[in-house]
C-alpha positions as a printed Julia matrix, in Angstrom:
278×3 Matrix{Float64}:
 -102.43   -97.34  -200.45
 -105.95   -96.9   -199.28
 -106.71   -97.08  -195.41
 -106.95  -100.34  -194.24
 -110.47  -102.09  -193.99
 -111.43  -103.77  -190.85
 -111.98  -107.47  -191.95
 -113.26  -110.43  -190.41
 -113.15  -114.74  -191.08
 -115.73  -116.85  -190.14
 -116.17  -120.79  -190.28
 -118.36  -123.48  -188.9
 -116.76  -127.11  -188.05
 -117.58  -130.17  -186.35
 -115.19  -132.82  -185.59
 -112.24  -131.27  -187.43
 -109.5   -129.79  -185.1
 -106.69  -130.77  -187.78
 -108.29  -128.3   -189.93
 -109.41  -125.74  -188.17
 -105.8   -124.91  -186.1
 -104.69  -124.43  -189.68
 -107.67  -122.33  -190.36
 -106.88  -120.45  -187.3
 -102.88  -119.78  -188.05
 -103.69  -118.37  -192.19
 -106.66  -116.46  -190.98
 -104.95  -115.46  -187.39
 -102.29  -114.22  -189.01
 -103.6   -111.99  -191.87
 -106.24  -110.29  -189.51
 -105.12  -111.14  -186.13
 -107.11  -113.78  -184.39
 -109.08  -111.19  -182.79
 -111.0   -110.77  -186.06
 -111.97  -114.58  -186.09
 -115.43  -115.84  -185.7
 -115.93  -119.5   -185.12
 -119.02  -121.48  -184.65
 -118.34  -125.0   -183.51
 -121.13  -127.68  -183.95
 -121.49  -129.22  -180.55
 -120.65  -128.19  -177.01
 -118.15  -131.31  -176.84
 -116.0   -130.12  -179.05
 -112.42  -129.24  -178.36
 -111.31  -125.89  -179.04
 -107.53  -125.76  -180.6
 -104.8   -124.81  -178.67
 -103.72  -121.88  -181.06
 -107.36  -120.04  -180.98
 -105.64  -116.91  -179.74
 -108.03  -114.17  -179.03
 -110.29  -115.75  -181.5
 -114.58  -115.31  -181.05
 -115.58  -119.43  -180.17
 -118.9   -120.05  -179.55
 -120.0   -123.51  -178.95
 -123.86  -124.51  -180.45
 -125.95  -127.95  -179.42
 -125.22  -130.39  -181.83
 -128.06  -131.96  -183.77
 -128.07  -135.1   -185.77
 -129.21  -134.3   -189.43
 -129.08  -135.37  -192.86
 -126.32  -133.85  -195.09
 -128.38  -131.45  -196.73
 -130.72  -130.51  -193.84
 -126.85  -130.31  -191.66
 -125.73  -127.81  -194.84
 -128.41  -125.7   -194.93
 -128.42  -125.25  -190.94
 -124.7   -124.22  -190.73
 -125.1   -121.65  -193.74
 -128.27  -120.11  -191.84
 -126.16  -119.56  -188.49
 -123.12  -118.12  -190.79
 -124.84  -115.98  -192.9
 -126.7   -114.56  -189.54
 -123.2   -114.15  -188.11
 -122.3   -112.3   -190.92
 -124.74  -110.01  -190.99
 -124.07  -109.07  -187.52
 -120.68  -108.61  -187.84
 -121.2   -106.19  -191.23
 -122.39  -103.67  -188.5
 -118.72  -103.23  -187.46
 -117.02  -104.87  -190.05
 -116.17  -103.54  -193.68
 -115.46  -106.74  -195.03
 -116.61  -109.99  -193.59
 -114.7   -113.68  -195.26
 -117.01  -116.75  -194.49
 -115.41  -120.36  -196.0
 -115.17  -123.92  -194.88
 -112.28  -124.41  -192.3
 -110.15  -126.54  -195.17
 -110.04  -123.5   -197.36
 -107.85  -120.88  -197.67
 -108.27  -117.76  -199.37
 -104.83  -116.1   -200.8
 -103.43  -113.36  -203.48
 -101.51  -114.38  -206.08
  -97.51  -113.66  -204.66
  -96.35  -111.53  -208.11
  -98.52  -108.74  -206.17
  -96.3   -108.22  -202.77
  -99.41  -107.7   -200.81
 -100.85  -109.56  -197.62
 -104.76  -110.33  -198.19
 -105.55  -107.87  -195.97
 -103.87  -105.02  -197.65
 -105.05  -106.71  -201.39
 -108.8   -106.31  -200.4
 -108.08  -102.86  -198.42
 -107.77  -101.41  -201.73
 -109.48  -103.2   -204.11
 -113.02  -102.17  -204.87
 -115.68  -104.9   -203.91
 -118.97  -105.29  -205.33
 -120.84  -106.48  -202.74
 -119.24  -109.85  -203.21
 -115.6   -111.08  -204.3
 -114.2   -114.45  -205.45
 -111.34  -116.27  -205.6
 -110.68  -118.89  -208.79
 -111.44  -122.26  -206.95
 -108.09  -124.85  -206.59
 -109.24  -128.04  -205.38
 -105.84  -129.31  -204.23
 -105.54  -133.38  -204.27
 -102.87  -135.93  -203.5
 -101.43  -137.4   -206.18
 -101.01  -141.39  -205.43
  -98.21  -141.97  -207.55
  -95.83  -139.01  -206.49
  -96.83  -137.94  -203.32
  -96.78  -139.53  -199.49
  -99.0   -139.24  -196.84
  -99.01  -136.13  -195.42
  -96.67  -134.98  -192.98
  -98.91  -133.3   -190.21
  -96.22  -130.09  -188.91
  -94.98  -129.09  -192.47
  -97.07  -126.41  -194.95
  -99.8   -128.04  -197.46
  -98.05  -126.79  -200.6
  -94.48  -127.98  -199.46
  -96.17  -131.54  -200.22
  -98.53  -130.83  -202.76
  -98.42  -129.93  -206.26
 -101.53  -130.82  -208.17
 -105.09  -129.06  -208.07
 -108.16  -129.44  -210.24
 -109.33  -126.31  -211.87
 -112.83  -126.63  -209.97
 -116.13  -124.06  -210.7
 -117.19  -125.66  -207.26
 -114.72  -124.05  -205.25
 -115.06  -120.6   -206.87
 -116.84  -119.35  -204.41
 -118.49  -115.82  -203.43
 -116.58  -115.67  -200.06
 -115.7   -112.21  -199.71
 -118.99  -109.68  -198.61
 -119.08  -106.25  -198.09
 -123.03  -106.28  -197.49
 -125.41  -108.53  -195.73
 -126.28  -111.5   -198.71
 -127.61  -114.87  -198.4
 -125.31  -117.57  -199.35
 -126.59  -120.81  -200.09
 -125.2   -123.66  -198.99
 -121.47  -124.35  -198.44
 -121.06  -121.06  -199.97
 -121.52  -121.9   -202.88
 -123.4   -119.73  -204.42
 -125.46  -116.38  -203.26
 -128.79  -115.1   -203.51
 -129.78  -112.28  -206.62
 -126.18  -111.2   -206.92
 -123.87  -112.6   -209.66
 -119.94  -113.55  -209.14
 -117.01  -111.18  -209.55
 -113.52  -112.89  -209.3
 -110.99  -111.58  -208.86
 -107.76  -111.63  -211.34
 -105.58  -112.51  -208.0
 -106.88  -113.84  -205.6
 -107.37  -118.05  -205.21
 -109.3   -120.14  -203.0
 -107.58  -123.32  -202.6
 -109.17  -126.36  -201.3
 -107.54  -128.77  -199.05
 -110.55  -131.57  -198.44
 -108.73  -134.04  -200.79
 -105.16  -133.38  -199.82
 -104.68  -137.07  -197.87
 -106.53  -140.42  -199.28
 -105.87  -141.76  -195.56
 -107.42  -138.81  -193.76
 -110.68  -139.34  -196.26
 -110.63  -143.08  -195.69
 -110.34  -141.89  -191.48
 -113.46  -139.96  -192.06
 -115.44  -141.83  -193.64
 -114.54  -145.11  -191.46
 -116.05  -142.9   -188.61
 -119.13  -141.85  -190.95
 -120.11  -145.56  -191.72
 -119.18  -148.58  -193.1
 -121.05  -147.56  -196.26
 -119.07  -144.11  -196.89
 -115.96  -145.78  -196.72
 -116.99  -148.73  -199.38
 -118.05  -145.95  -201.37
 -114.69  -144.45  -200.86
 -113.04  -147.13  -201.53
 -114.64  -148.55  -204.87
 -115.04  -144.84  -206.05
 -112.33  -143.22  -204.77
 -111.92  -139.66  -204.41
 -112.71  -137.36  -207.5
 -110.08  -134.64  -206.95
 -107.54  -137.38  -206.27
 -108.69  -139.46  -209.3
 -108.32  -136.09  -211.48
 -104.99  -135.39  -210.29
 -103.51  -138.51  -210.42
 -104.57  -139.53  -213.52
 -105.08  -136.87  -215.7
 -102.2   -135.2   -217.21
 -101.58  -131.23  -216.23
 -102.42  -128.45  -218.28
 -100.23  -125.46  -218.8
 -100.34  -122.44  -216.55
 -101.75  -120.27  -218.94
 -105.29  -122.49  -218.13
 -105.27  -121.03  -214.74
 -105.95  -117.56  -216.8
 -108.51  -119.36  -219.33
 -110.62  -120.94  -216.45
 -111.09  -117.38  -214.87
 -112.5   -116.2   -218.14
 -114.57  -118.95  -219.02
 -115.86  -119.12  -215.1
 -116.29  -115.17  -215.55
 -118.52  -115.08  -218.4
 -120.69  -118.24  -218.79
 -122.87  -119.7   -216.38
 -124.81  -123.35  -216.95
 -128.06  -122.84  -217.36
 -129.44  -124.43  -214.23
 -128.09  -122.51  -212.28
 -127.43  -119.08  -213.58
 -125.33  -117.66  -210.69
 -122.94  -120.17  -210.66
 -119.48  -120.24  -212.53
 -119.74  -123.01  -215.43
 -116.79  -124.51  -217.46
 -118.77  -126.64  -219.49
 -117.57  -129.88  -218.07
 -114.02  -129.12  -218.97
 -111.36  -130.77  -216.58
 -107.85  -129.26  -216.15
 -105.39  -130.41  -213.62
 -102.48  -127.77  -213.31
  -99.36  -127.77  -211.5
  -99.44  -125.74  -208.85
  -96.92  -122.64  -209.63
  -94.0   -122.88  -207.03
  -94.73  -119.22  -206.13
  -98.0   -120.24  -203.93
  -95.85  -122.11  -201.53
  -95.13  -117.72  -200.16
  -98.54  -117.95  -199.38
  -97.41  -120.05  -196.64
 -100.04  -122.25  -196.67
């Protein structure tokens, strides 16, 4: 066992306090929430109750468009991340509904997993974009663990994200993607995606974003929720076949970028995620 690494998490969020506790308790509790960075967007906002010893600074909030709003919050977080590189070895930047774990089989918290696993100046996690499925699942019960309620996730390139930096980078917007490196991701570690894991939380949010998100919501629905509903799950060994497709091809618009070619897979989520205690 190698010594371990000093590591650091860092998120942006506006308007999302249901999220960001949970953020706070995963994060807080592999690193300590002294090792938590978090830039809220707006000086009204209300810091959660379980912020710890966690690094909260509040910034003016300006109205933008989606994409002008995306590519402001990646500029502050990459900045921040570069900062923090100076005392940091590893620094973790994701949205505050995502949730970066190793795979169970390996006994090891995240911190220890990425203490000893050599990192390329970025690391990824294969991208779980966990949905509610309308027919078998309620709403969501507020107090209890995501994955106690949840079972379904869409094998999704768009949540395969370069996350994990040893070395000041670029990342473009949402995290997405990064500037001149390529992806590495890692055989166990997932980043699971919780923006689709209640139809009545998206229908809350977009209520409050318009009358004209939540028509679209409504006559659209949600992708990850239509995907899991409807489409029937694929066997585990597809959570092995996406990481070596997403590995090794990349479309060719955008060349540092996962690609699976279109393919959708729903899997089951393996009961042995629900250690993660997410």
């Amino acid at each position: 066992m190698k010594k371990q690494k000093r590591i650091a998490a860092i998120t942006m969020a506006r308007d999302d306090e249901f999220f960001l506790s949970r953020w706070i308790a995963y994060y807080g509790k592999q690193f300590g929430t002294e090792n938590l960075y978090i830039l809220l967007d707006g000086t009204d906002q209300k810091i959660p109750e379980n912020s710890g010893k966690a690094h909260i600074t509040k910034l003016p909030h300006t109205p933008m468009s989606r994409a002008a709003g995306d590519k402001y919050r990646i500029k502050q977080l990459t900045n921040l991340a570069h900062k923090l590189l100076k005392k940091y070895d590893i620094v973790i930047g994701c949205d505050s509904d995502e949730f970066l774990i190793v795979d169970p089989k390996i006994k090891q918290t995240l911190s220890e997993y990425l203490s000893n696993t050599k990192i390329n100046t970025t690391l990824s996690g294969l991208g779980l974009d966990i949905g509610q499925h309308l027919a078998q699942e309620k709403e969501l019960d507020l107090f209890a663990p995501f994955l106690e309620q949840r079972e379904y996730a869409l094998l999704s390139t768009r949540y395969t994200k370069p996350i994990v930096i040893t070395k000041p980078i670029h990342w473009g917007s949402g995290f997405h993607s990064i500037k001149h490196h390529n992806f590495h991701i890692d055989k166990n570690l997932y980043l699971l995606h919780f923006g689709a894991v209640d139809l009545k939380m998206l229908e809350t949010k977009a209520k409050k974003r318009g009358d004209d998100w939540l028509k679209h919501l409504q006559r659209r629905g949600n992708g990850t929720i239509n995907a899991v509903t409807n489409i029937k799950p694929s066997a585990d060994k597809w959570l092995k076949i996406a990481r070596i497709l997403q590995t090794y091809f990349r479309p060719i618009y955008a060349l540092r970028k996962p690609a699976m070619f279109g393919i959708k897979r729903v899997i089951k989520i393996p009961p042995k995620f629900k250690k993660s205690g997410v």
